[in-house]
Amino acid sequence: MSQDKILAVKEDYFGRVIFNNPEKHNAVSHAMWIALAKTMKAFDADDDVRVIVLEGSGDRAFVSGADISKFESERANAERIKEYGIAVNQGYESVQHALKPTIAKIRGYCYGGGMGIAICCDLRICSDDSTFCVPASKLGVGYGHENTKVLLDLVGPSFAKEIFYTGRRFDAAEALVMRLVNRVVPPGELDGYVQSYIETMTSNAPLSLRATNLIVNELLKEESARDMSLCNRLIDDCSHSEDIQEGRRAFMEKRKPMFAGR
């Protein structure tokens, strides 16, 4: 496992996706994008996993962007560039459209594709020494409209344009103001803070988490593209579940509910 660049670790009711390329600040290669999509799909299919956390190996970076050292081989011609783009989009989509709630646990550099991954997560919790950047304008790159839309929905048009226009690094305090992150904590508290969030979320009803996740995603779409029948089915799943009965019993008995996800 030590040689793998994407690690999948299952702990209790959550899964950890670890970008494991610390010597290059967890920069992502073509193979890592493919592995990310496969890992996310595997966790999505695992009924024991209720929350998925994405994080970087080491203390210096979440993900610093693309692995530039592999550009000559991975983007040698138009065909290879297209293949690379497909892998990137599949990686983003596997996170953005995950059935399970996702948390980006950010420490250090969160640049380029790393920020693209982070904004596809449902929640972003970072250490106060983290920095954020999309350097597309400094590289002459046209940023894809799919991920641009994700950023736009998150921070609004003015901040989205500022991020792209300047290509500069934003610190954690600025990221919080822009709503790029949910919470900022001291570096030494990040692990414990995220773990507490995980425990809170995994103690709640899995079907309720799933319903909220997918319904919010539907509501982010254009009205004509929303699948309201899916939203109604998700609510019905909760209404007819064993968990809703367990929640009621636990409330009346003044005890912690034991949800089974069915």
PDB file of N, CA and C in Angstrom, residues 164-220:
ATOM      1  N   PHE A 164     -10.136  33.530 -10.686  1.00  0.00           N
ATOM      2  CA  PHE A 164      -9.577  33.253 -12.011  1.00  0.00           C
ATOM      3  C   PHE A 164      -8.792  34.435 -12.570  1.00  0.00           C
ATOM      4  N   TYR A 165      -9.300  35.651 -12.401  1.00  0.00           N
ATOM      5  CA  TYR A 165      -8.626  36.829 -12.952  1.00  0.00           C
ATOM      6  C   TYR A 165      -7.213  36.991 -12.391  1.00  0.00           C
ATOM      7  N   THR A 166      -7.096  36.836 -11.077  1.00  0.00           N
ATOM      8  CA  THR A 166      -5.808  37.116 -10.429  1.00  0.00           C
ATOM      9  C   THR A 166      -4.864  35.918 -10.453  1.00  0.00           C
ATOM     10  N   GLY A 167      -5.407  34.712 -10.342  1.00  0.00           N
ATOM     11  CA  GLY A 167      -4.569  33.523 -10.262  1.00  0.00           C
ATOM     12  C   GLY A 167      -3.688  33.512  -9.027  1.00  0.00           C
ATOM     13  N   ARG A 168      -4.022  34.355  -8.046  1.00  0.00           N
ATOM     14  CA  ARG A 168      -3.150  34.473  -6.873  1.00  0.00           C
ATOM     15  C   ARG A 168      -3.529  33.481  -5.782  1.00  0.00           C
ATOM     16  N   ARG A 169      -2.689  33.436  -4.770  1.00  0.00           N
ATOM     17  CA  ARG A 169      -2.952  32.568  -3.631  1.00  0.00           C
ATOM     18  C   ARG A 169      -3.804  33.300  -2.603  1.00  0.00           C
ATOM     19  N   PHE A 170      -4.839  32.634  -2.144  1.00  0.00           N
ATOM     20  CA  PHE A 170      -5.703  33.164  -1.100  1.00  0.00           C
ATOM     21  C   PHE A 170      -5.435  32.388   0.185  1.00  0.00           C
ATOM     22  N   ASP A 171      -5.379  33.102   1.307  1.00  0.00           N
ATOM     23  CA  ASP A 171      -5.154  32.396   2.566  1.00  0.00           C
ATOM     24  C   ASP A 171      -6.485  31.874   3.114  1.00  0.00           C
ATOM     25  N   ALA A 172      -6.408  31.158   4.225  1.00  0.00           N
ATOM     26  CA  ALA A 172      -7.598  30.506   4.777  1.00  0.00           C
ATOM     27  C   ALA A 172      -8.655  31.511   5.216  1.00  0.00           C
ATOM     28  N   ALA A 173      -8.209  32.648   5.763  1.00  0.00           N
ATOM     29  CA  ALA A 173      -9.168  33.668   6.205  1.00  0.00           C
ATOM     30  C   ALA A 173      -9.941  34.221   5.013  1.00  0.00           C
ATOM     31  N   GLU A 174      -9.251  34.471   3.897  1.00  0.00           N
ATOM     32  CA  GLU A 174      -9.926  34.944   2.693  1.00  0.00           C
ATOM     33  C   GLU A 174     -10.868  33.879   2.149  1.00  0.00           C
ATOM     34  N   ALA A 175     -10.433  32.638   2.184  1.00  0.00           N
ATOM     35  CA  ALA A 175     -11.263  31.534   1.691  1.00  0.00           C
ATOM     36  C   ALA A 175     -12.562  31.430   2.486  1.00  0.00           C
ATOM     37  N   LEU A 176     -12.486  31.681   3.785  1.00  0.00           N
ATOM     38  CA  LEU A 176     -13.681  31.628   4.630  1.00  0.00           C
ATOM     39  C   LEU A 176     -14.643  32.756   4.268  1.00  0.00           C
ATOM     40  N   VAL A 177     -14.112  33.957   4.029  1.00  0.00           N
ATOM     41  CA  VAL A 177     -14.944  35.092   3.642  1.00  0.00           C
ATOM     42  C   VAL A 177     -15.655  34.810   2.316  1.00  0.00           C
ATOM     43  N   MET A 178     -14.937  34.155   1.397  1.00  0.00           N
ATOM     44  CA  MET A 178     -15.504  33.857   0.082  1.00  0.00           C
ATOM     45  C   MET A 178     -16.461  32.671   0.097  1.00  0.00           C
ATOM     46  N   ARG A 179     -16.588  32.011   1.245  1.00  0.00           N
ATOM     47  CA  ARG A 179     -17.407  30.795   1.388  1.00  0.00           C
ATOM     48  C   ARG A 179     -16.792  29.612   0.625  1.00  0.00           C
ATOM     49  N   LEU A 180     -15.492  29.729   0.383  1.00  0.00           N
ATOM     50  CA  LEU A 180     -14.790  28.631  -0.265  1.00  0.00           C
ATOM     51  C   LEU A 180     -14.627  27.460   0.697  1.00  0.00           C
ATOM     52  N   VAL A 181     -14.552  27.748   1.997  1.00  0.00           N
ATOM     53  CA  VAL A 181     -14.457  26.700   3.023  1.00  0.00           C
ATOM     54  C   VAL A 181     -15.541  26.919   4.067  1.00  0.00           C
ATOM     55  N   ASN A 182     -15.892  25.851   4.776  1.00  0.00           N
ATOM     56  CA  ASN A 182     -16.905  25.930   5.827  1.00  0.00           C
ATOM     57  C   ASN A 182     -16.321  26.336   7.173  1.00  0.00           C
ATOM     58  N   ARG A 183     -15.160  25.783   7.494  1.00  0.00           N
ATOM     59  CA  ARG A 183     -14.549  26.006   8.796  1.00  0.00           C
ATOM     60  C   ARG A 183     -13.030  26.113   8.655  1.00  0.00           C
ATOM     61  N   VAL A 184     -12.423  26.938   9.529  1.00  0.00           N
ATOM     62  CA  VAL A 184     -10.970  27.093   9.595  1.00  0.00           C
ATOM     63  C   VAL A 184     -10.542  26.843  11.038  1.00  0.00           C
ATOM     64  N   VAL A 185      -9.577  25.968  11.238  1.00  0.00           N
ATOM     65  CA  VAL A 185      -9.115  25.633  12.591  1.00  0.00           C
ATOM     66  C   VAL A 185      -7.589  25.633  12.627  1.00  0.00           C
ATOM     67  N   PRO A 186      -6.977  25.754  13.811  1.00  0.00           N
ATOM     68  CA  PRO A 186      -5.519  25.667  13.909  1.00  0.00           C
ATOM     69  C   PRO A 186      -5.024  24.309  13.405  1.00  0.00           C
ATOM     70  N   PRO A 187      -3.817  24.267  12.843  1.00  0.00           N
ATOM     71  CA  PRO A 187      -3.299  23.007  12.280  1.00  0.00           C
ATOM     72  C   PRO A 187      -3.345  21.833  13.248  1.00  0.00           C
ATOM     73  N   GLY A 188      -3.014  22.083  14.504  1.00  0.00           N
ATOM     74  CA  GLY A 188      -2.987  21.006  15.481  1.00  0.00           C
ATOM     75  C   GLY A 188      -4.348  20.475  15.866  1.00  0.00           C
ATOM     76  N   GLU A 189      -5.402  21.195  15.494  1.00  0.00           N
ATOM     77  CA  GLU A 189      -6.764  20.787  15.841  1.00  0.00           C
ATOM     78  C   GLU A 189      -7.523  20.186  14.665  1.00  0.00           C
ATOM     79  N   LEU A 190      -6.917  20.213  13.469  1.00  0.00           N
ATOM     80  CA  LEU A 190      -7.645  19.787  12.274  1.00  0.00           C
ATOM     81  C   LEU A 190      -8.099  18.341  12.355  1.00  0.00           C
ATOM     82  N   ASP A 191      -7.218  17.430  12.716  1.00  0.00           N
ATOM     83  CA  ASP A 191      -7.572  16.006  12.755  1.00  0.00           C
ATOM     84  C   ASP A 191      -8.741  15.753  13.704  1.00  0.00           C
ATOM     85  N   GLY A 192      -8.651  16.309  14.910  1.00  0.00           N
ATOM     86  CA  GLY A 192      -9.693  16.093  15.905  1.00  0.00           C
ATOM     87  C   GLY A 192     -11.011  16.738  15.518  1.00  0.00           C
ATOM     88  N   TYR A 193     -10.914  17.919  14.895  1.00  0.00           N
ATOM     89  CA  TYR A 193     -12.128  18.633  14.491  1.00  0.00           C
ATOM     90  C   TYR A 193     -12.877  17.856  13.411  1.00  0.00           C
ATOM     91  N   VAL A 194     -12.139  17.395  12.403  1.00  0.00           N
ATOM     92  CA  VAL A 194     -12.771  16.635  11.328  1.00  0.00           C
ATOM     93  C   VAL A 194     -13.324  15.315  11.861  1.00  0.00           C
ATOM     94  N   GLN A 195     -12.581  14.671  12.756  1.00  0.00           N
ATOM     95  CA  GLN A 195     -13.055  13.418  13.337  1.00  0.00           C
ATOM     96  C   GLN A 195     -14.361  13.631  14.091  1.00  0.00           C
ATOM     97  N   SER A 196     -14.466  14.752  14.798  1.00  0.00           N
ATOM     98  CA  SER A 196     -15.702  15.059  15.524  1.00  0.00           C
ATOM     99  C   SER A 196     -16.859  15.253  14.553  1.00  0.00           C
ATOM    100  N   TYR A 197     -16.604  15.923  13.417  1.00  0.00           N
ATOM    101  CA  TYR A 197     -17.636  16.097  12.397  1.00  0.00           C
ATOM    102  C   TYR A 197     -18.084  14.747  11.850  1.00  0.00           C
ATOM    103  N   ILE A 198     -17.110  13.887  11.577  1.00  0.00           N
ATOM    104  CA  ILE A 198     -17.423  12.556  11.050  1.00  0.00           C
ATOM    105  C   ILE A 198     -18.315  11.794  12.023  1.00  0.00           C
ATOM    106  N   GLU A 199     -17.956  11.825  13.292  1.00  0.00           N
ATOM    107  CA  GLU A 199     -18.718  11.087  14.295  1.00  0.00           C
ATOM    108  C   GLU A 199     -20.140  11.631  14.409  1.00  0.00           C
ATOM    109  N   THR A 200     -20.282  12.948  14.321  1.00  0.00           N
ATOM    110  CA  THR A 200     -21.610  13.549  14.365  1.00  0.00           C
ATOM    111  C   THR A 200     -22.444  13.099  13.170  1.00  0.00           C
ATOM    112  N   MET A 201     -21.843  13.150  11.989  1.00  0.00           N
ATOM    113  CA  MET A 201     -22.576  12.801  10.771  1.00  0.00           C
ATOM    114  C   MET A 201     -22.917  11.324  10.715  1.00  0.00           C
ATOM    115  N   THR A 202     -21.969  10.453  11.068  1.00  0.00           N
ATOM    116  CA  THR A 202     -22.209   9.010  10.969  1.00  0.00           C
ATOM    117  C   THR A 202     -23.158   8.502  12.047  1.00  0.00           C
ATOM    118  N   SER A 203     -23.385   9.313  13.077  1.00  0.00           N
ATOM    119  CA  SER A 203     -24.350   8.903  14.108  1.00  0.00           C
ATOM    120  C   SER A 203     -25.784   9.208  13.677  1.00  0.00           C
ATOM    121  N   ASN A 204     -25.936   9.988  12.626  1.00  0.00           N
ATOM    122  CA  ASN A 204     -27.262  10.326  12.117  1.00  0.00           C
ATOM    123  C   ASN A 204     -27.723   9.302  11.081  1.00  0.00           C
ATOM    124  N   ALA A 205     -28.997   9.384  10.705  1.00  0.00           N
ATOM    125  CA  ALA A 205     -29.589   8.376   9.829  1.00  0.00           C
ATOM    126  C   ALA A 205     -29.000   8.449   8.416  1.00  0.00           C
ATOM    127  N   PRO A 206     -28.396   7.359   7.924  1.00  0.00           N
ATOM    128  CA  PRO A 206     -27.787   7.357   6.588  1.00  0.00           C
ATOM    129  C   PRO A 206     -28.741   7.734   5.467  1.00  0.00           C
ATOM    130  N   LEU A 207     -29.990   7.275   5.540  1.00  0.00           N
ATOM    131  CA  LEU A 207     -30.949   7.604   4.491  1.00  0.00           C
ATOM    132  C   LEU A 207     -31.282   9.091   4.486  1.00  0.00           C
ATOM    133  N   SER A 208     -31.281   9.709   5.656  1.00  0.00           N
ATOM    134  CA  SER A 208     -31.520  11.147   5.731  1.00  0.00           C
ATOM    135  C   SER A 208     -30.354  11.916   5.130  1.00  0.00           C
ATOM    136  N   LEU A 209     -29.119  11.453   5.433  1.00  0.00           N
ATOM    137  CA  LEU A 209     -27.935  12.097   4.853  1.00  0.00           C
ATOM    138  C   LEU A 209     -27.952  11.988   3.338  1.00  0.00           C
ATOM    139  N   ARG A 210     -28.280  10.803   2.854  1.00  0.00           N
ATOM    140  CA  ARG A 210     -28.319  10.571   1.405  1.00  0.00           C
ATOM    141  C   ARG A 210     -29.378  11.450   0.747  1.00  0.00           C
ATOM    142  N   ALA A 211     -30.546  11.531   1.380  1.00  0.00           N
ATOM    143  CA  ALA A 211     -31.627  12.339   0.817  1.00  0.00           C
ATOM    144  C   ALA A 211     -31.216  13.803   0.734  1.00  0.00           C
ATOM    145  N   THR A 212     -30.646  14.328   1.801  1.00  0.00           N
ATOM    146  CA  THR A 212     -30.212  15.727   1.797  1.00  0.00           C
ATOM    147  C   THR A 212     -29.171  15.970   0.724  1.00  0.00           C
ATOM    148  N   ASN A 213     -28.198  15.083   0.638  1.00  0.00           N
ATOM    149  CA  ASN A 213     -27.118  15.213  -0.338  1.00  0.00           C
ATOM    150  C   ASN A 213     -27.671  15.286  -1.761  1.00  0.00           C
ATOM    151  N   LEU A 214     -28.499  14.328  -2.123  1.00  0.00           N
ATOM    152  CA  LEU A 214     -28.976  14.245  -3.497  1.00  0.00           C
ATOM    153  C   LEU A 214     -30.027  15.307  -3.822  1.00  0.00           C
ATOM    154  N   ILE A 215     -30.844  15.664  -2.844  1.00  0.00           N
ATOM    155  CA  ILE A 215     -31.856  16.696  -3.097  1.00  0.00           C
ATOM    156  C   ILE A 215     -31.193  18.063  -3.298  1.00  0.00           C
ATOM    157  N   VAL A 216     -30.207  18.388  -2.476  1.00  0.00           N
ATOM    158  CA  VAL A 216     -29.490  19.656  -2.667  1.00  0.00           C
ATOM    159  C   VAL A 216     -28.827  19.680  -4.041  1.00  0.00           C
ATOM    160  N   ASN A 217     -28.231  18.560  -4.438  1.00  0.00           N
ATOM    161  CA  ASN A 217     -27.598  18.494  -5.765  1.00  0.00           C
ATOM    162  C   ASN A 217     -28.611  18.723  -6.883  1.00  0.00           C
ATOM    163  N   GLU A 218     -29.816  18.172  -6.725  1.00  0.00           N
ATOM    164  CA  GLU A 218     -30.853  18.389  -7.734  1.00  0.00           C
ATOM    165  C   GLU A 218     -31.269  19.859  -7.791  1.00  0.00           C
ATOM    166  N   LEU A 219     -31.382  20.483  -6.623  1.00  0.00           N
ATOM    167  CA  LEU A 219     -31.825  21.871  -6.573  1.00  0.00           C
ATOM    168  C   LEU A 219     -30.791  22.838  -7.130  1.00  0.00           C
ATOM    169  N   LEU A 220     -29.540  22.401  -7.220  1.00  0.00           N
ATOM    170  CA  LEU A 220     -28.502  23.229  -7.820  1.00  0.00           C
ATOM    171  C   LEU A 220     -28.592  23.245  -9.344  1.00  0.00           C
TER     172      LEU A 220
END
